[in-house]
PDB file of C-alpha atoms and ligand atoms in Angstrom:
ATOM      1  CA  MET A 253      19.426 -13.190  15.961  1.00 80.00           C
ATOM      2  CA  GLU A 254      17.477 -13.530  12.716  1.00 85.00           C
ATOM      3  CA  ARG A 255      18.000 -15.461   9.522  1.00 89.00           C
ATOM      4  CA  LEU A 256      19.934 -13.402   6.960  1.00 92.00           C
ATOM      5  CA  GLN A 257      17.250 -13.648   4.234  1.00 91.00           C
ATOM      6  CA  LYS A 258      14.617 -12.446   6.692  1.00 88.00           C
ATOM      7  CA  VAL A 259      16.706  -9.410   7.632  1.00 88.00           C
ATOM      8  CA  LEU A 260      17.333  -8.544   3.959  1.00 90.00           C
ATOM      9  CA  ALA A 261      13.623  -8.810   3.183  1.00 87.00           C
ATOM     10  CA  HIS A 262      12.684  -6.837   6.246  1.00 81.00           C
ATOM     11  CA  ASP A 263      15.083  -4.056   5.334  1.00 81.00           C
ATOM     12  CA  GLY A 264      13.485  -3.812   1.908  1.00 79.00           C
ATOM     13  CA  VAL A 265      16.468  -5.120  -0.068  1.00 85.00           C
ATOM     14  CA  ALA A 266      14.275  -7.667  -1.900  1.00 87.00           C
ATOM     15  CA  SER A 267      11.504 -10.182  -1.225  1.00 86.00           C
ATOM     16  CA  ARG A 268      12.452 -13.145   0.951  1.00 86.00           C
ATOM     17  CA  ARG A 269      12.777 -15.449  -2.065  1.00 90.00           C
ATOM     18  CA  GLN A 270      14.859 -12.939  -4.001  1.00 92.00           C
ATOM     19  CA  SER A 271      17.006 -12.413  -0.904  1.00 93.00           C
ATOM     20  CA  GLU A 272      17.673 -16.151  -0.780  1.00 94.00           C
ATOM     21  CA  LYS A 273      18.844 -15.990  -4.388  1.00 95.00           C
ATOM     22  CA  LEU A 274      21.093 -13.013  -3.594  1.00 94.00           C
ATOM     23  CA  ILE A 275      22.691 -14.988  -0.765  1.00 95.00           C
ATOM     24  CA  MET A 276      23.118 -18.188  -2.778  1.00 95.00           C
ATOM     25  CA  SER A 277      24.716 -16.305  -5.656  1.00 95.00           C
ATOM     26  CA  GLY A 278      27.398 -14.892  -3.359  1.00 95.00           C
ATOM     27  CA  ARG A 279      26.322 -11.254  -3.500  1.00 95.00           C
ATOM     28  CA  VAL A 280      25.920 -10.829   0.264  1.00 94.00           C
ATOM     29  CA  ARG A 281      28.759 -10.233   2.763  1.00 94.00           C
ATOM     30  CA  VAL A 282      28.440 -10.349   6.521  1.00 92.00           C
ATOM     31  CA  ASN A 283      31.288  -8.622   8.380  1.00 90.00           C
ATOM     32  CA  GLY A 284      33.378  -8.706   5.216  1.00 91.00           C
ATOM     33  CA  THR A 285      32.896 -12.397   4.414  1.00 93.00           C
ATOM     34  CA  VAL A 286      30.728 -13.702   1.574  1.00 95.00           C
ATOM     35  CA  VAL A 287      27.919 -15.818   3.019  1.00 94.00           C
ATOM     36  CA  THR A 288      26.100 -18.334   0.823  1.00 95.00           C
ATOM     37  CA  GLU A 289      24.512 -20.384   3.632  1.00 93.00           C
ATOM     38  CA  LEU A 290      20.776 -19.654   3.864  1.00 91.00           C
ATOM     39  CA  GLY A 291      20.489 -20.518   7.535  1.00 86.00           C
ATOM     40  CA  THR A 292      23.068 -17.918   8.612  1.00 92.00           C
ATOM     41  CA  LYS A 293      21.868 -15.913  11.609  1.00 91.00           C
ATOM     42  CA  VAL A 294      22.736 -12.247  12.010  1.00 89.00           C
ATOM     43  CA  GLY A 295      22.280  -9.754  14.817  1.00 81.00           C
ATOM     44  CA  ALA A 296      22.024  -5.985  15.178  1.00 73.00           C
ATOM     45  CA  HIS A 297      25.810  -5.520  15.212  1.00 78.00           C
ATOM     46  CA  ASP A 298      26.577  -7.498  12.072  1.00 84.00           C
ATOM     47  CA  LYS A 299      27.528  -5.444   9.028  1.00 87.00           C
ATOM     48  CA  ILE A 300      25.582  -6.666   6.015  1.00 91.00           C
ATOM     49  CA  VAL A 301      26.584  -5.560   2.527  1.00 90.00           C
ATOM     50  CA  VAL A 302      24.791  -6.459  -0.728  1.00 92.00           C
ATOM     51  CA  ASP A 303      26.671  -5.849  -3.978  1.00 90.00           C
ATOM     52  CA  GLY A 304      28.970  -3.571  -2.009  1.00 86.00           C
ATOM     53  CA  VAL A 305      26.109  -1.482  -0.576  1.00 83.00           C
ATOM     54  CA  PRO A 306      25.644  -1.544   3.214  1.00 84.00           C
ATOM     55  CA  VAL A 307      22.210  -2.575   4.474  1.00 86.00           C
ATOM     56  CA  THR A 308      20.985  -0.449   7.351  1.00 72.00           C
ATOM     57  CA  THR A 309      18.880  -2.032  10.031  1.00 73.00           C
ATOM     58  CA  GLU A 310      16.488   0.406  11.628  1.00 80.00           C
ATOM     59  CA  ALA A 311      13.726  -0.062  14.135  1.00 85.00           C
ATOM     60  CA  PRO A 312      10.544  -0.819  12.189  1.00 89.00           C
ATOM     61  CA  VAL A 313       7.916   1.907  12.052  1.00 94.00           C
ATOM     62  CA  TYR A 314       4.334   1.707  10.771  1.00 96.00           C
ATOM     63  CA  ILE A 315       2.299   4.844  10.069  1.00 98.00           C
ATOM     64  CA  LEU A 316      -1.343   5.202   9.082  1.00 98.00           C
ATOM     65  CA  MET A 317      -1.911   8.514   7.293  1.00 98.00           C
ATOM     66  CA  TYR A 318      -4.976  10.374   6.134  1.00 98.00           C
ATOM     67  CA  LYS A 319      -3.435  11.622   2.901  1.00 98.00           C
ATOM     68  CA  PRO A 320      -4.853  14.959   1.823  1.00 98.00           C
ATOM     69  CA  ARG A 321      -5.418  15.831  -1.839  1.00 97.00           C
ATOM     70  CA  SER A 322      -2.600  17.656  -3.701  1.00 95.00           C
ATOM     71  CA  VAL A 323       0.185  15.670  -2.061  1.00 95.00           C
ATOM     72  CA  ILE A 324       2.211  13.110  -3.961  1.00 95.00           C
ATOM     73  CA  SER A 325       2.465   9.594  -2.545  1.00 93.00           C
ATOM     74  CA  THR A 326       6.071   8.833  -3.385  1.00 84.00           C
ATOM     75  CA  ALA A 327       8.986   9.340  -1.015  1.00 78.00           C
ATOM     76  CA  ASN A 328      10.614  11.919  -3.343  1.00 79.00           C
ATOM     77  CA  ASP A 329       9.275  14.077  -6.126  1.00 82.00           C
ATOM     78  CA  ASP A 330      11.531  15.332  -8.919  1.00 83.00           C
ATOM     79  CA  LYS A 331       9.242  18.341  -9.406  1.00 86.00           C
ATOM     80  CA  GLY A 332       9.728  19.325  -5.762  1.00 85.00           C
ATOM     81  CA  ARG A 333       6.071  18.860  -4.817  1.00 87.00           C
ATOM     82  CA  LYS A 334       5.100  18.072  -1.250  1.00 89.00           C
ATOM     83  CA  THR A 335       5.193  14.320  -0.558  1.00 93.00           C
ATOM     84  CA  VAL A 336       3.383  12.192   1.995  1.00 96.00           C
ATOM     85  CA  VAL A 337       6.718  11.592   3.732  1.00 93.00           C
ATOM     86  CA  ASP A 338       7.081  15.369   4.236  1.00 92.00           C
ATOM     87  CA  LEU A 339       3.828  15.271   6.214  1.00 94.00           C
ATOM     88  CA  VAL A 340       5.069  12.792   8.822  1.00 94.00           C
ATOM     89  CA  GLU A 341       6.950  14.462  11.646  1.00 89.00           C
ATOM     90  CA  GLY A 342       9.273  13.109  14.289  1.00 90.00           C
ATOM     91  CA  ILE A 343      10.442   9.960  12.488  1.00 89.00           C
ATOM     92  CA  SER A 344      14.138   9.448  11.901  1.00 86.00           C
ATOM     93  CA  GLN A 345      13.742   6.255   9.878  1.00 85.00           C
ATOM     94  CA  ARG A 346      13.490   6.339   6.078  1.00 84.00           C
ATOM     95  CA  ILE A 347       9.867   5.397   5.452  1.00 91.00           C
ATOM     96  CA  TYR A 348       7.995   4.978   2.194  1.00 91.00           C
ATOM     97  CA  PRO A 349       4.357   4.544   1.182  1.00 95.00           C
ATOM     98  CA  VAL A 350       2.775   1.116   0.749  1.00 95.00           C
ATOM     99  CA  GLY A 351       1.367   1.398  -2.772  1.00 93.00           C
ATOM    100  CA  ARG A 352       0.093   4.692  -4.123  1.00 94.00           C
ATOM    101  CA  LEU A 353      -2.802   7.063  -4.029  1.00 97.00           C
ATOM    102  CA  ASP A 354      -3.157   9.539  -6.899  1.00 97.00           C
ATOM    103  CA  TYR A 355      -2.133  13.168  -6.335  1.00 96.00           C
ATOM    104  CA  ASP A 356      -5.812  14.210  -6.303  1.00 97.00           C
ATOM    105  CA  THR A 357      -6.995  11.214  -4.212  1.00 98.00           C
ATOM    106  CA  ALA A 358      -7.331  11.560  -0.443  1.00 98.00           C
ATOM    107  CA  GLY A 359      -7.526   8.854   2.177  1.00 98.00           C
ATOM    108  CA  LEU A 360      -5.867   6.032   4.013  1.00 98.00           C
ATOM    109  CA  LEU A 361      -2.226   5.395   3.191  1.00 98.00           C
ATOM    110  CA  LEU A 362       0.245   3.239   5.103  1.00 98.00           C
ATOM    111  CA  LEU A 363       3.912   4.192   5.355  1.00 97.00           C
ATOM    112  CA  THR A 364       6.653   1.976   6.719  1.00 94.00           C
ATOM    113  CA  ASN A 365      10.307   0.993   6.526  1.00 89.00           C
ATOM    114  CA  ASP A 366       9.329  -2.691   6.763  1.00 89.00           C
ATOM    115  CA  GLY A 367      10.046  -3.754   3.210  1.00 86.00           C
ATOM    116  CA  GLU A 368       8.853  -7.294   3.692  1.00 86.00           C
ATOM    117  CA  LEU A 369       5.409  -6.317   4.948  1.00 91.00           C
ATOM    118  CA  ALA A 370       5.131  -3.589   2.279  1.00 91.00           C
ATOM    119  CA  ASN A 371       6.028  -6.118  -0.447  1.00 87.00           C
ATOM    120  CA  ARG A 372       3.388  -8.510   0.806  1.00 90.00           C
ATOM    121  CA  LEU A 373       0.691  -5.874   1.167  1.00 93.00           C
ATOM    122  CA  THR A 374       1.135  -4.837  -2.462  1.00 90.00           C
ATOM    123  CA  HIS A 375       1.591  -8.387  -3.832  1.00 86.00           C
ATOM    124  CA  PRO A 376      -1.455  -9.574  -5.830  1.00 78.00           C
ATOM    125  CA  LYS A 377      -1.479 -12.826  -3.845  1.00 85.00           C
ATOM    126  CA  TYR A 378      -2.064 -11.093  -0.502  1.00 87.00           C
ATOM    127  CA  GLU A 379      -3.648  -7.808  -1.476  1.00 80.00           C
ATOM    128  CA  VAL A 380      -6.146  -6.796   1.120  1.00 92.00           C
ATOM    129  CA  GLU A 381      -9.515  -5.195   0.427  1.00 94.00           C
ATOM    130  CA  LYS A 382      -9.569  -1.440  -0.016  1.00 97.00           C
ATOM    131  CA  THR A 383     -12.745   0.610   0.061  1.00 98.00           C
ATOM    132  CA  TYR A 384     -13.030   3.848  -1.883  1.00 98.00           C
ATOM    133  CA  ILE A 385     -15.752   6.477  -1.781  1.00 98.00           C
ATOM    134  CA  ALA A 386     -16.177   8.248  -5.112  1.00 98.00           C
ATOM    135  CA  LYS A 387     -18.225  11.228  -6.165  1.00 98.00           C
ATOM    136  CA  VAL A 388     -19.191  10.518  -9.765  1.00 98.00           C
ATOM    137  CA  THR A 389     -20.851  12.456 -12.558  1.00 98.00           C
ATOM    138  CA  GLY A 390     -24.120  10.717 -13.430  1.00 98.00           C
ATOM    139  CA  ILE A 391     -26.656   8.607 -11.576  1.00 98.00           C
ATOM    140  CA  PRO A 392     -25.554   4.948 -11.576  1.00 98.00           C
ATOM    141  CA  THR A 393     -27.975   2.506 -13.168  1.00 98.00           C
ATOM    142  CA  ASN A 394     -28.420  -1.090 -12.025  1.00 97.00           C
ATOM    143  CA  ASP A 395     -26.607  -2.267 -15.152  1.00 97.00           C
ATOM    144  CA  GLU A 396     -23.640  -0.019 -14.441  1.00 97.00           C
ATOM    145  CA  MET A 397     -23.397  -1.289 -10.862  1.00 98.00           C
ATOM    146  CA  LYS A 398     -23.669  -4.846 -12.169  1.00 98.00           C
ATOM    147  CA  SER A 399     -20.768  -4.251 -14.593  1.00 97.00           C
ATOM    148  CA  LEU A 400     -18.613  -3.090 -11.667  1.00 98.00           C
ATOM    149  CA  ARG A 401     -19.527  -6.212  -9.696  1.00 97.00           C
ATOM    150  CA  GLN A 402     -18.643  -8.448 -12.640  1.00 97.00           C
ATOM    151  CA  GLY A 403     -15.174  -7.031 -13.240  1.00 96.00           C
ATOM    152  CA  MET A 404     -13.979  -5.803 -16.623  1.00 97.00           C
ATOM    153  CA  THR A 405     -11.172  -5.275 -19.077  1.00 97.00           C
ATOM    154  CA  VAL A 406     -10.303  -1.664 -19.911  1.00 96.00           C
ATOM    155  CA  GLU A 407      -7.675  -0.899 -22.563  1.00 95.00           C
ATOM    156  CA  GLY A 408      -6.213  -4.394 -22.153  1.00 96.00           C
ATOM    157  CA  GLU A 409      -6.079  -4.224 -18.319  1.00 97.00           C
ATOM    158  CA  THR A 410      -8.309  -6.687 -16.456  1.00 97.00           C
ATOM    159  CA  TYR A 411      -9.964  -5.636 -13.210  1.00 97.00           C
ATOM    160  CA  ALA A 412     -11.403  -8.246 -10.850  1.00 96.00           C
ATOM    161  CA  PRO A 413     -15.020  -7.960  -9.671  1.00 97.00           C
ATOM    162  CA  ALA A 414     -15.556  -5.128  -7.195  1.00 97.00           C
ATOM    163  CA  LYS A 415     -18.103  -4.709  -4.451  1.00 97.00           C
ATOM    164  CA  GLY A 416     -20.104  -1.630  -5.371  1.00 97.00           C
ATOM    165  CA  LYS A 417     -22.809   0.294  -3.526  1.00 97.00           C
ATOM    166  CA  ILE A 418     -24.651   3.522  -4.223  1.00 98.00           C
ATOM    167  CA  ILE A 419     -24.442   5.649  -1.073  1.00 98.00           C
ATOM    168  CA  SER A 420     -26.490   8.632  -2.264  1.00 98.00           C
ATOM    169  CA  VAL A 421     -27.639  10.430  -5.402  1.00 98.00           C
ATOM    170  CA  ASP A 422     -28.167  14.105  -6.182  1.00 98.00           C
ATOM    171  CA  ASP A 423     -30.867  14.153  -8.840  1.00 97.00           C
ATOM    172  CA  LYS A 424     -30.556  17.900  -9.404  1.00 98.00           C
ATOM    173  CA  LYS A 425     -26.786  17.955  -9.903  1.00 98.00           C
ATOM    174  CA  LYS A 426     -26.789  14.531 -11.601  1.00 98.00           C
ATOM    175  CA  THR A 427     -24.037  13.228  -9.353  1.00 98.00           C
ATOM    176  CA  ALA A 428     -23.792  10.301  -6.952  1.00 98.00           C
ATOM    177  CA  ILE A 429     -21.635   8.977  -4.147  1.00 98.00           C
ATOM    178  CA  VAL A 430     -20.555   5.402  -4.763  1.00 98.00           C
ATOM    179  CA  SER A 431     -18.558   3.023  -2.605  1.00 98.00           C
ATOM    180  CA  LEU A 432     -16.251   0.568  -4.379  1.00 98.00           C
ATOM    181  CA  THR A 433     -14.253  -2.168  -2.688  1.00 98.00           C
ATOM    182  CA  ILE A 434     -11.410  -3.776  -4.628  1.00 96.00           C
ATOM    183  CA  HIS A 435      -8.542  -6.042  -3.642  1.00 94.00           C
ATOM    184  CA  GLU A 436      -6.154  -5.156  -6.462  1.00 93.00           C
ATOM    185  CA  GLY A 437      -4.068  -1.998  -6.616  1.00 92.00           C
ATOM    186  CA  LYS A 438      -3.686  -1.278 -10.297  1.00 94.00           C
ATOM    187  CA  ASN A 439      -2.912   2.211 -11.600  1.00 95.00           C
ATOM    188  CA  HIS A 440      -5.936   4.533 -11.352  1.00 97.00           C
ATOM    189  CA  GLN A 441      -8.075   1.421 -10.963  1.00 97.00           C
ATOM    190  CA  VAL A 442     -11.151   2.957  -9.353  1.00 98.00           C
ATOM    191  CA  LYS A 443     -11.230   5.928 -11.736  1.00 98.00           C
ATOM    192  CA  LYS A 444     -10.778   3.638 -14.740  1.00 98.00           C
ATOM    193  CA  MET A 445     -13.463   1.167 -13.651  1.00 98.00           C
ATOM    194  CA  LEU A 446     -16.007   3.888 -12.927  1.00 98.00           C
ATOM    195  CA  ALA A 447     -15.206   5.824 -16.110  1.00 98.00           C
ATOM    196  CA  ALA A 448     -15.521   2.608 -18.119  1.00 98.00           C
ATOM    197  CA  VAL A 449     -19.155   2.189 -17.029  1.00 97.00           C
ATOM    198  CA  GLY A 450     -19.898   5.854 -17.785  1.00 97.00           C
ATOM    199  CA  LEU A 451     -19.421   7.346 -14.307  1.00 98.00           C
ATOM    200  CA  PRO A 452     -16.389   9.670 -14.383  1.00 98.00           C
ATOM    201  CA  VAL A 453     -14.901  10.325 -10.943  1.00 98.00           C
ATOM    202  CA  GLU A 454     -15.000  13.894  -9.653  1.00 98.00           C
ATOM    203  CA  LYS A 455     -13.522  13.178  -6.215  1.00 98.00           C
ATOM    204  CA  LEU A 456     -11.977  10.070  -4.676  1.00 98.00           C
ATOM    205  CA  LYS A 457     -11.132   9.020  -1.146  1.00 98.00           C
ATOM    206  CA  ARG A 458      -9.817   5.711   0.241  1.00 98.00           C
ATOM    207  CA  GLU A 459     -11.812   5.060   3.358  1.00 98.00           C
ATOM    208  CA  GLN A 460     -10.662   1.623   4.436  1.00 98.00           C
ATOM    209  CA  TYR A 461      -7.592  -0.582   4.010  1.00 97.00           C
ATOM    210  CA  GLY A 462      -8.306  -4.110   5.204  1.00 96.00           C
ATOM    211  CA  PHE A 463      -9.559  -3.660   8.771  1.00 97.00           C
ATOM    212  CA  LEU A 464      -7.969  -0.197   9.115  1.00 98.00           C
ATOM    213  CA  THR A 465     -10.057   2.983   8.900  1.00 98.00           C
ATOM    214  CA  LEU A 466      -9.446   6.737   9.117  1.00 98.00           C
ATOM    215  CA  LYS A 467     -11.299   7.004  12.414  1.00 98.00           C
ATOM    216  CA  GLY A 468      -9.964   9.822  14.599  1.00 98.00           C
ATOM    217  CA  LEU A 469      -7.820  11.436  11.891  1.00 98.00           C
ATOM    218  CA  ASN A 470      -8.252  14.608   9.869  1.00 98.00           C
ATOM    219  CA  ALA A 471      -6.715  15.097   6.415  1.00 98.00           C
ATOM    220  CA  GLY A 472      -2.943  15.488   6.773  1.00 97.00           C
ATOM    221  CA  GLU A 473      -2.781  13.714  10.137  1.00 97.00           C
ATOM    222  CA  SER A 474      -1.201  10.363  10.840  1.00 97.00           C
ATOM    223  CA  ARG A 475      -0.699   7.946  13.715  1.00 97.00           C
ATOM    224  CA  HIS A 476       1.465   4.945  14.537  1.00 97.00           C
ATOM    225  CA  LEU A 477      -0.206   1.577  14.068  1.00 98.00           C
ATOM    226  CA  LYS A 478      -0.828  -0.289  17.301  1.00 97.00           C
ATOM    227  CA  PRO A 479       1.221  -3.470  17.816  1.00 96.00           C
ATOM    228  CA  GLU A 480      -1.927  -5.587  17.441  1.00 97.00           C
ATOM    229  CA  GLU A 481      -2.725  -3.864  14.127  1.00 98.00           C
ATOM    230  CA  VAL A 482       0.767  -4.623  12.806  1.00 96.00           C
ATOM    231  CA  LYS A 483       0.301  -8.214  13.954  1.00 96.00           C
ATOM    232  CA  GLU A 484      -3.022  -8.438  12.121  1.00 97.00           C
ATOM    233  CA  LEU A 485      -1.421  -7.130   8.889  1.00 96.00           C
ATOM    234  CA  ARG A 486       1.329  -9.737   9.297  1.00 94.00           C
ATOM    235  CA  ARG A 487      -1.303 -12.411   9.779  1.00 94.00           C
ATOM    236  CA  LEU A 488      -3.289 -11.279   6.722  1.00 93.00           C
ATOM    237  CA  THR A 489      -0.166 -11.477   4.564  1.00 92.00           C
ATOM    238  CA  GLY A 490       1.008 -14.871   5.794  1.00 90.00           C
ATOM    239  CA  LEU A 491       4.042 -13.573   7.729  1.00 87.00           C
ATOM    240  CA  ILE A 492       2.844 -15.211  10.954  1.00 89.00           C
TER     241      ILE A 492
HETATM  242  N1  URA B 714      -7.860   4.123  -7.789  1.00 89.56           N
HETATM  243  C1  URA B 714      -7.658   5.317  -8.399  1.00 89.56           C
HETATM  244  O1  URA B 714      -8.178   5.542  -9.471  1.00 89.56           O
HETATM  245  N2  URA B 714      -6.878   6.226  -7.781  1.00 89.56           N
HETATM  246  C2  URA B 714      -6.307   6.022  -6.584  1.00 89.56           C
HETATM  247  O2  URA B 714      -5.615   6.896  -6.081  1.00 89.56           O
HETATM  248  C3  URA B 714      -6.513   4.785  -5.961  1.00 89.56           C
HETATM  249  C4  URA B 714      -7.295   3.852  -6.582  1.00 89.56           C
END
């Protein structure tokens, strides 16, 4: 048996705090009865309904994917394009991506049906470090790398300091490979930061998400997280 607010958060209805508010405002029914008591415990056979909509409790599933380019990282696409969820086979649960990678960005993407962990992983308070490898036009100067390390404001959006490293340069083609580690997850953040210092991104890949890497996977492949990896993500986001 689990506390009702924990189950609602886990099933992705809302964050734990918001779930508490839902319960206290009388919007949650358990087996047909409105429950406003926060301590209420529920089990697998209890029927939970929020605002008249049944909450389904499924076994949690955690997938680490190597997202290829030209795949959209939402669960559904109104233009009918292939989504990351289409790439995962053999899972009956309804899973969704944790945050986003751009259509033309490859790399590490987590998918889960654990709404509470997903909420935490994308919450600014807990956001874990993510490392990107970018091919850029131009050879980065020391000043440009320094600007990345200092953080910046671009078109009114503020980006926290990043860890930046030059991996290699191609003097002939005037391109470079740069690694950038950020802990935020703002829209097109890496492309915007690099473009802002004069290094437009030609190709982008997310290589690391917290302690997780793409080791052993090819583009388009995915694997289940190991129980100890899920535990470590829970620990990093204050859930245990
Ligand atoms: N930053 C970007 O610009 N694009 C991504 O897909 C991820 C981070």
